[in-house]
Each structure stands twice: as C-alpha cells, then as structure tokens.
Short mmCIF file of C-alpha atoms and ligand atoms in Angstrom, two decimals:
data_model
loop_
_atom_site.label_atom_id
_atom_site.label_comp_id
_atom_site.label_asym_id
_atom_site.label_seq_id
_atom_site.Cartn_x
_atom_site.Cartn_y
_atom_site.Cartn_z
CA THR A 1 0.00 0.00 0.00
CA HIS A 2 0.98 3.68 0.02
CA ARG A 3 1.63 3.32 3.77
CA ASP A 4 4.85 1.26 3.48
CA VAL A 5 7.36 2.19 6.16
CA HIS A 6 10.89 2.70 4.87
CA PHE A 7 12.38 4.60 7.78
CA ARG A 8 11.82 4.48 11.51
CA ILE A 9 12.95 7.44 13.57
CA GLY A 10 13.14 7.13 17.36
CA VAL A 11 12.92 10.36 19.35
CA SER A 12 14.01 10.49 23.00
CA GLN A 13 12.70 13.55 24.85
CA CYS A 14 14.17 14.37 28.27
CA SER A 15 11.16 16.28 29.57
CA ASP A 16 7.40 16.49 29.33
CA ASP A 17 6.16 20.06 29.01
CA GLU A 18 4.63 22.53 26.58
CA TRP A 19 7.94 23.26 24.83
CA ARG A 20 8.40 19.52 24.14
CA HIS A 21 4.77 19.14 23.04
CA GLN A 22 5.15 21.95 20.55
CA MET A 23 8.32 20.40 19.22
CA ASN A 24 6.74 16.92 19.01
CA ASN A 25 3.81 18.33 17.03
CA GLU A 26 6.21 20.00 14.62
CA MET A 27 8.09 16.75 14.06
CA LEU A 28 4.94 14.67 13.54
CA ARG A 29 3.45 17.26 11.18
CA GLU A 30 6.66 17.52 9.16
CA ALA A 31 6.85 13.72 8.88
CA LEU A 32 3.46 13.78 7.09
CA PHE A 33 5.22 15.31 4.10
CA TYR A 34 7.39 12.24 3.54
CA ASP A 35 6.23 8.80 2.48
CA GLY A 36 6.98 5.83 4.64
CA VAL A 37 8.40 7.57 7.69
CA GLU A 38 7.41 6.55 11.17
CA VAL A 39 8.30 8.78 14.14
CA ASP A 40 8.21 7.10 17.53
CA ILE A 41 8.53 9.51 20.47
CA ARG A 42 9.46 8.39 24.00
CA THR A 43 9.39 10.90 26.83
CA VAL A 44 10.78 10.87 30.36
CA LYS A 45 10.36 13.37 33.16
CA ASP A 46 13.87 14.76 33.62
CA ASP A 47 15.17 11.30 34.55
CA ASN A 48 18.59 10.16 33.27
CA ALA A 49 18.16 6.44 34.03
CA GLN A 50 14.79 6.32 32.26
CA GLN A 51 16.13 8.17 29.26
CA ILE A 52 19.02 5.72 28.99
CA GLU A 53 16.42 2.91 28.94
CA ASP A 54 14.47 4.62 26.17
CA ILE A 55 17.59 5.02 24.04
CA ARG A 56 18.56 1.35 24.67
CA HIS A 57 15.07 0.38 23.56
CA PHE A 58 15.49 2.28 20.29
CA ILE A 59 18.92 0.69 19.72
CA GLN A 60 17.50 -2.81 20.29
CA GLU A 61 14.53 -2.07 18.07
CA GLY A 62 16.98 -1.14 15.34
CA VAL A 63 15.65 2.31 14.49
CA ASP A 64 17.12 3.85 11.34
CA LEU A 65 17.88 7.13 13.09
CA LEU A 66 17.91 8.36 16.67
CA VAL A 67 16.95 11.88 17.75
CA VAL A 68 17.84 12.83 21.31
CA ALA A 69 17.55 15.79 23.68
CA PRO A 70 19.88 14.67 26.49
CA ASN A 71 18.55 15.44 29.96
CA GLU A 72 21.99 15.85 31.57
CA ALA A 73 25.07 15.61 29.40
CA ALA A 74 27.40 13.37 31.44
CA PRO A 75 25.06 10.45 32.21
CA ILE A 76 23.48 10.36 28.74
CA THR A 77 26.69 10.59 26.68
CA PRO A 78 27.77 6.89 26.83
CA VAL A 79 24.48 5.44 25.53
CA VAL A 80 24.38 7.97 22.69
CA GLU A 81 27.94 6.98 21.79
CA GLU A 82 26.82 3.35 21.86
CA ALA A 83 24.06 4.05 19.31
CA PHE A 84 26.46 6.00 17.12
CA ASP A 85 29.14 3.27 17.30
CA ARG A 86 26.56 0.73 16.16
CA GLY A 87 26.07 2.76 13.01
CA ILE A 88 22.79 4.45 13.92
CA PRO A 89 22.85 8.08 12.78
CA VAL A 90 22.18 10.38 15.75
CA ILE A 91 20.70 13.88 15.78
CA VAL A 92 21.26 15.67 19.08
CA PHE A 93 19.03 18.69 19.65
CA ASP A 94 18.45 21.45 22.23
CA ARG A 95 20.99 20.13 24.78
CA LYS A 96 24.41 18.63 24.00
CA ILE A 97 26.40 15.56 24.95
CA LEU A 98 30.07 15.51 26.00
CA SER A 99 31.33 13.81 22.86
CA ASP A 100 31.54 14.34 19.12
CA LYS A 101 29.99 10.93 18.42
CA TYR A 102 26.84 12.29 16.83
CA THR A 103 25.80 12.91 13.24
CA ALA A 104 24.22 16.35 13.52
CA TYR A 105 23.30 18.91 16.17
CA ILE A 106 20.34 21.30 15.98
CA GLY A 107 19.54 24.01 18.49
CA ALA A 108 19.99 27.59 19.57
CA ASP A 109 23.36 28.74 20.91
CA ASN A 110 22.63 28.80 24.63
CA TYR A 111 25.80 30.72 25.48
CA GLU A 112 24.80 33.51 23.07
CA LEU A 113 21.26 33.38 24.43
CA GLY A 114 22.50 33.86 28.02
CA LYS A 115 24.72 36.69 26.83
CA ALA A 116 21.86 38.46 25.05
CA ILE A 117 19.79 38.21 28.23
CA GLY A 118 22.69 39.51 30.33
CA ASN A 119 23.05 42.50 28.03
CA TYR A 120 19.33 43.16 28.15
CA VAL A 121 19.36 43.07 31.96
CA ALA A 122 22.48 45.26 32.23
CA ASN A 123 20.76 47.86 30.04
CA MET A 124 17.56 47.65 32.01
CA LEU A 125 19.45 48.21 35.28
CA HIS A 126 21.58 51.06 33.86
CA GLY A 127 24.60 49.26 35.27
CA ARG A 128 23.39 48.99 38.90
CA GLY A 129 21.40 46.33 40.72
CA ASN A 130 20.99 42.93 42.34
CA ILE A 131 20.11 39.82 40.39
CA VAL A 132 19.13 36.29 41.38
CA GLU A 133 19.29 33.52 38.82
CA ILE A 134 16.91 30.56 38.84
CA ALA A 135 18.71 28.03 36.70
CA GLY A 136 17.77 24.81 34.93
CA LEU A 137 19.17 21.41 35.82
CA THR A 138 22.89 21.87 36.56
CA GLY A 139 23.96 18.97 34.34
CA SER A 140 22.01 20.16 31.25
CA THR A 141 24.30 21.95 28.82
CA SER A 142 21.60 24.52 28.11
CA ALA A 143 21.65 25.51 31.82
CA MET A 144 25.46 25.65 31.96
CA ASP A 145 25.78 27.65 28.75
CA ARG A 146 23.01 30.12 29.59
CA HIS A 147 24.62 30.81 32.94
CA GLN A 148 28.08 31.33 31.47
CA GLY A 149 26.82 33.61 28.72
CA PHE A 150 24.78 35.61 31.23
CA VAL A 151 27.77 36.07 33.58
CA SER A 152 30.03 37.10 30.71
CA ALA A 153 27.60 39.90 29.80
CA ILE A 154 27.07 41.32 33.29
CA SER A 155 30.58 40.89 34.70
CA PRO A 156 31.97 44.11 33.14
CA TYR A 157 29.54 46.10 35.32
CA PRO A 158 30.91 46.58 38.86
CA GLY A 159 27.52 47.89 40.03
CA ILE A 160 25.69 44.70 39.07
CA GLN A 161 25.71 41.79 41.50
CA LEU A 162 24.61 38.25 40.83
CA LEU A 163 23.56 37.46 44.41
CA ALA A 164 22.83 33.79 43.90
CA ARG A 165 22.22 31.06 41.37
CA GLU A 166 19.81 28.30 42.32
CA ASP A 167 19.11 25.05 40.45
CA ALA A 168 15.34 24.59 40.08
CA GLY A 169 15.54 21.70 37.61
CA TRP A 170 13.54 23.50 34.86
CA LEU A 171 10.40 23.11 37.00
CA ARG A 172 7.79 25.61 38.15
CA SER A 173 7.21 24.31 41.67
CA GLU A 174 10.91 23.91 42.43
CA ALA A 175 11.46 27.49 41.26
CA GLY A 176 8.80 28.61 43.74
CA GLU A 177 10.61 26.84 46.57
CA ARG A 178 13.97 28.30 45.58
CA MET A 179 12.44 31.78 45.33
CA ASP A 180 11.01 31.46 48.80
CA THR A 181 14.51 30.92 50.20
CA LEU A 182 15.99 33.69 48.06
CA LEU A 183 13.40 36.19 49.31
CA LYS A 184 14.30 35.32 52.90
CA ARG A 185 18.00 35.67 52.23
CA PHE A 186 17.94 38.89 50.24
CA PRO A 187 16.00 42.02 51.19
CA GLU A 188 16.88 43.74 47.93
CA ILE A 189 16.36 41.99 44.60
CA ASP A 190 15.98 44.01 41.41
CA VAL A 191 15.90 41.30 38.77
CA VAL A 192 14.97 37.62 38.75
CA TYR A 193 16.52 35.86 35.76
CA ALA A 194 14.78 32.51 35.31
CA GLN A 195 16.25 30.20 32.68
CA ASN A 196 12.76 29.32 31.44
CA ASP A 197 9.31 30.91 31.61
CA ARG A 198 7.87 28.08 33.68
CA MET A 199 10.38 28.72 36.46
CA ALA A 200 9.78 32.47 36.09
CA ALA A 201 6.06 31.85 36.69
CA GLY A 202 6.80 29.81 39.83
CA ALA A 203 9.16 32.46 41.19
CA TYR A 204 6.71 35.26 40.36
CA ALA A 205 3.81 33.53 42.11
CA VAL A 206 5.78 33.18 45.36
CA ALA A 207 7.07 36.77 45.24
CA LYS A 208 3.52 37.97 44.64
CA GLN A 209 2.21 35.88 47.55
CA GLN A 210 4.71 37.58 49.82
CA GLY A 211 3.85 41.02 48.49
CA ARG A 212 7.27 41.55 46.92
CA ALA A 213 6.64 41.00 43.20
CA GLU A 214 6.39 44.76 42.51
CA GLU A 215 9.91 45.37 43.87
CA MET A 216 11.57 43.32 41.18
CA ARG A 217 11.45 42.52 37.48
CA PHE A 218 11.29 39.05 35.98
CA ILE A 219 13.06 37.81 32.85
CA GLY A 220 12.42 34.40 31.31
CA THR A 221 13.24 32.21 28.32
CA ASP A 222 11.23 30.22 25.73
CA ALA A 223 8.50 32.72 24.71
CA LEU A 224 5.96 30.06 23.82
CA PRO A 225 2.63 31.13 22.38
CA GLY A 226 -0.63 30.01 23.98
CA GLU A 227 -2.60 30.59 27.13
CA GLY A 228 -0.48 31.08 30.22
CA TYR A 229 2.85 30.75 28.41
CA GLY A 230 5.70 33.21 27.90
CA VAL A 231 4.24 35.68 25.42
CA GLU A 232 1.13 36.03 27.56
CA GLN A 233 3.25 36.43 30.71
CA VAL A 234 4.82 39.46 29.02
CA LEU A 235 1.42 40.82 27.95
CA ASN A 236 0.01 40.57 31.47
CA GLY A 237 3.10 42.20 32.97
CA GLN A 238 4.46 39.24 34.96
CA LEU A 239 7.54 39.14 32.76
CA ASP A 240 9.46 42.19 31.63
CA ALA A 241 10.93 40.13 28.82
CA THR A 242 11.48 36.62 27.59
CA PHE A 243 13.68 35.28 24.81
CA ILE A 244 12.56 32.92 22.07
CA TYR A 245 14.06 29.44 22.41
CA PRO A 246 13.02 27.89 19.11
CA THR A 247 11.68 24.34 19.09
CA GLY A 248 12.64 23.62 15.46
CA GLY A 249 10.96 20.20 15.23
CA ASP A 250 10.38 20.59 11.49
CA ARG A 251 14.10 21.22 10.91
CA VAL A 252 14.98 18.10 12.87
CA ILE A 253 12.85 15.94 10.58
CA GLN A 254 14.13 17.65 7.42
CA ILE A 255 17.73 16.98 8.44
CA ALA A 256 16.84 13.42 9.51
CA MET A 257 15.44 12.81 6.00
CA ASP A 258 18.55 14.27 4.37
CA ILE A 259 20.75 11.97 6.45
CA LEU A 260 18.58 8.90 5.73
CA ASN A 261 18.47 9.63 2.01
CA LYS A 262 22.24 10.24 1.88
CA ARG A 263 21.88 13.86 0.86
CA ASP A 264 24.11 16.67 2.16
CA TYR A 265 23.20 18.08 5.56
CA PRO A 266 24.73 20.63 7.95
CA ARG A 267 26.49 19.03 10.93
CA GLU A 268 25.59 21.99 13.15
CA THR A 269 22.39 23.98 12.72
CA VAL A 270 22.13 27.06 14.93
CA LEU A 271 18.57 28.27 15.44
CA GLY A 272 18.04 31.98 16.05
CA THR A 273 16.61 33.76 19.07
CA SER A 274 15.03 37.14 19.73
CA VAL A 275 13.71 39.17 22.64
CA VAL A 276 9.98 39.44 23.33
CA ASP A 277 9.01 42.38 25.52
CA ALA A 278 6.27 44.99 25.80
CA THR A 279 7.29 46.50 22.45
CA ASN A 280 6.49 43.40 20.36
CA ALA A 281 4.52 40.86 22.45
CA GLN A 282 1.18 41.91 20.95
CA ILE A 283 2.23 41.38 17.35
CA MET A 284 3.98 38.17 18.32
CA GLN A 285 0.75 36.86 19.84
CA MET A 286 -1.30 37.79 16.77
CA GLN A 287 1.13 36.11 14.41
CA THR A 288 1.60 32.92 16.40
CA SER A 289 -2.17 32.47 16.76
CA HIS A 290 -2.50 32.93 13.01
CA ILE A 291 0.22 30.31 12.45
CA ALA A 292 -1.63 27.95 14.81
CA THR A 293 -4.75 28.16 12.63
CA LEU A 294 -2.66 27.43 9.53
CA ASP A 295 -1.11 24.42 11.27
CA GLU A 296 -4.58 23.09 12.03
CA LYS A 297 -5.54 23.50 8.39
CA ILE A 298 -2.49 21.51 7.31
CA GLU A 299 -3.51 18.70 9.64
CA THR A 300 -7.13 18.77 8.45
CA MET A 301 -5.96 18.74 4.85
CA ASN A 302 -3.74 15.76 5.51
CA GLY A 303 -6.61 13.88 7.15
CA LYS A 304 -8.84 14.55 4.16
CA MET A 305 -6.15 13.41 1.74
CA SER A 306 -5.58 10.09 3.48
CA GLN A 307 -9.36 9.51 3.59
CA PHE A 308 -9.43 10.22 -0.13
CA PHE A 309 -6.58 7.78 -0.84
CA ASP A 310 -8.14 5.06 1.31
CA ARG A 311 -11.45 5.41 -0.53
CA TYR A 312 -9.67 5.46 -3.87
CA ALA A 313 -7.81 2.24 -2.94
CA THR A 314 -11.06 0.42 -1.99
CA GLN A 315 -12.74 1.63 -5.17
CA GLN A 316 -9.90 0.15 -7.17
CA VAL A 317 -10.28 -3.17 -5.38
CA VAL A 318 -14.04 -3.15 -6.06
CA LEU A 319 -13.43 -2.28 -9.69
CA TYR A 320 -10.87 -5.07 -10.12
CA GLY A 321 -13.31 -7.46 -8.47
CA SER A 322 -16.09 -6.61 -10.89
CA LEU A 323 -13.78 -6.86 -13.91
CA LEU A 324 -12.72 -10.34 -12.90
CA VAL A 325 -16.27 -11.67 -12.74
C1 LIG B 401 11.89 22.29 27.94
C2 LIG B 401 12.98 23.13 28.50
C3 LIG B 401 12.78 24.56 28.11
C4 LIG B 401 14.16 25.08 28.14
C5 LIG B 401 14.91 23.90 27.53
C6 LIG B 401 16.35 23.90 27.90
O1 LIG B 401 11.94 20.96 28.37
O2 LIG B 401 13.04 23.00 29.90
O3 LIG B 401 11.88 25.23 28.97
O4 LIG B 401 14.32 26.25 27.43
O5 LIG B 401 14.24 22.75 27.97
O6 LIG B 401 17.04 22.80 27.42
#
C-alpha cells in the first residue's frame, strides 16, 4: 500500500512540558510530508536512568535514526555513543552531549542566548542592581551555557551583582521553593533571571504571595505562544521580557530525511533567538495564533487526503473485483 514504512525514527525527549509538546507536534506534522516515515517519540520526566532505557530500547529495536535531547550531558553521553558506534545516525538537539559521536546537532546557541539576556538586563538596570538567577538542571548543557553567557555579559559592570544562582531543575514548583529561600535571604532583589518561563512563573507567584513582586522585574526564556505561556506572561506584565528558544521540530525531521536519504546536511544547525518584551509581544501573539490556525488547516488537509486515498484504494479493489467476474 501507500503506507509502506521505509524509515523508523526514534525520538528520545528528556522532559514532558509545553515546549516539548510543541516540538513533538512540529516533528509529527513535518513527517506527514514524507512517504513511509514513522516517528516514535518516547518521553521521560527529567530522569537520566529512564532516558538511557528509552535510548537502549530504540537501539534494540533497530531504528534507522535516533533523535535525542539529552537530559543531563554526562550520564546520557555513553548510551548515545553506543548508538552511534553501532552505526545508527544520531541527531542531538536542544541540549548537548560531551562527545563528538553524533551525526548532527540542531539548536539555539545557549551561550549567546545567556549573553543576550545579560546585556538586556544590564541595560535595564543602567549598570546597577541585584540579580538572582533561577537556573535549569545543573547537568544540562543549556543551563550551563546560559549561565556562562549571562555572567560574561554582566561581569563588566561593577555595580551589578549576581547574588545567587539556584538550580530549580527546569520546573515551576521547584522554582517557587527556591524563590522562597531567596526572598528570605535577600532584602533587595531588582531582577529575577529565570532560565525558562515556567520557572519564572513559579518564582513570580511566590514573590507575589509575599507582596514583593512589585519590587523586582522578571526575565524568562522560551517565549511560547498560547494561554499562560511566555508571550502572555509578558502581555500581562508578569515578565518584563522573555527570549525565544526555538523548538525547530520541522528542521529536525528535514535533516533526519537528508541523512537517511544520503543527501548533504549541515552538521551543526544554529537556530536563532530574539527578545519578546512589551514592544512586540502583541504582534507576536497575533502572528503565532495565526500560524496555529494554519497548522490546524495543514492537519485537516492531511486527514482529508488520506481519507481520499483510502477510498480510492477500496474503489480500485471493487473495480478489479467486478472486472474479474
Ligand atoms: C523544555 C525546556 C525549556 C528550556 C529547555 C532547555 O523541556 O526545559 O523550557 O528552554 O528545555 O534545554
């Protein structure tokens, strides 16, 4: 039939959240444009041991290509190397491993992202103020790189202090707990830099509860569209700014198909970022909601086309049947 599977792609996601869901949807939608591609996504909840199991499963299953967002770099590196050494092409995305045993990498430059945020904050503070950083999981390269980029941008300013950096594991509730401690420790905080919007929301909620949210400004990362996510947090004033961390799921599948079909592909693909603040959040929201309606239309169209082909196939069978009589 027209549904023959030629290639099986295994995707190992390190986390389960809106950013991952958006990316998964992009990958599945992009895969509809190729014949005979099956995308199998396995997701863990920020758990290294479980992610290693998922990758082992894909290796044993003999997938044609592995896509992986490594939860923490050190523990996940060996099993990715194992897949690569067995001849399975590997696309690493979003976060990195500690090895060059991979076929291609796709993602934003997290060091540059942290630096852009540091510059934004330094400008906002006019060179003077106290910052606390609520960071992602310490062993994720995105958390390490964002922190280093951020520090490199603010360190030339003697009037700016990074009071503390706390690991909140990319999670909202943990960020709330960390913020609670930070508020007790520090009577004067001017800026809260959260390494993602979810953690920014958790930190904001606790500061608000304690009547201190108005004393400080919140900066996040991701800038997802949709209700309650980053762009809306800027529009309702909880965030002063957030920075786009592109999901790029469509690019991942395009590059996977180039690798599988032995076409040229870039070994490193750097996705761009941009600030979202009060000056552009409104237009960003309008455009992303428009894109969402177009995405739905693509999915509806695809559903209609496969219905059409199925019906066409049965009609052919019926026709053959009647000719044979
Ligand atoms: C999603 C996420 C994002 C963050 C990225 C960092 O799982 O936590 O919020 O920007 O991973 O790797």
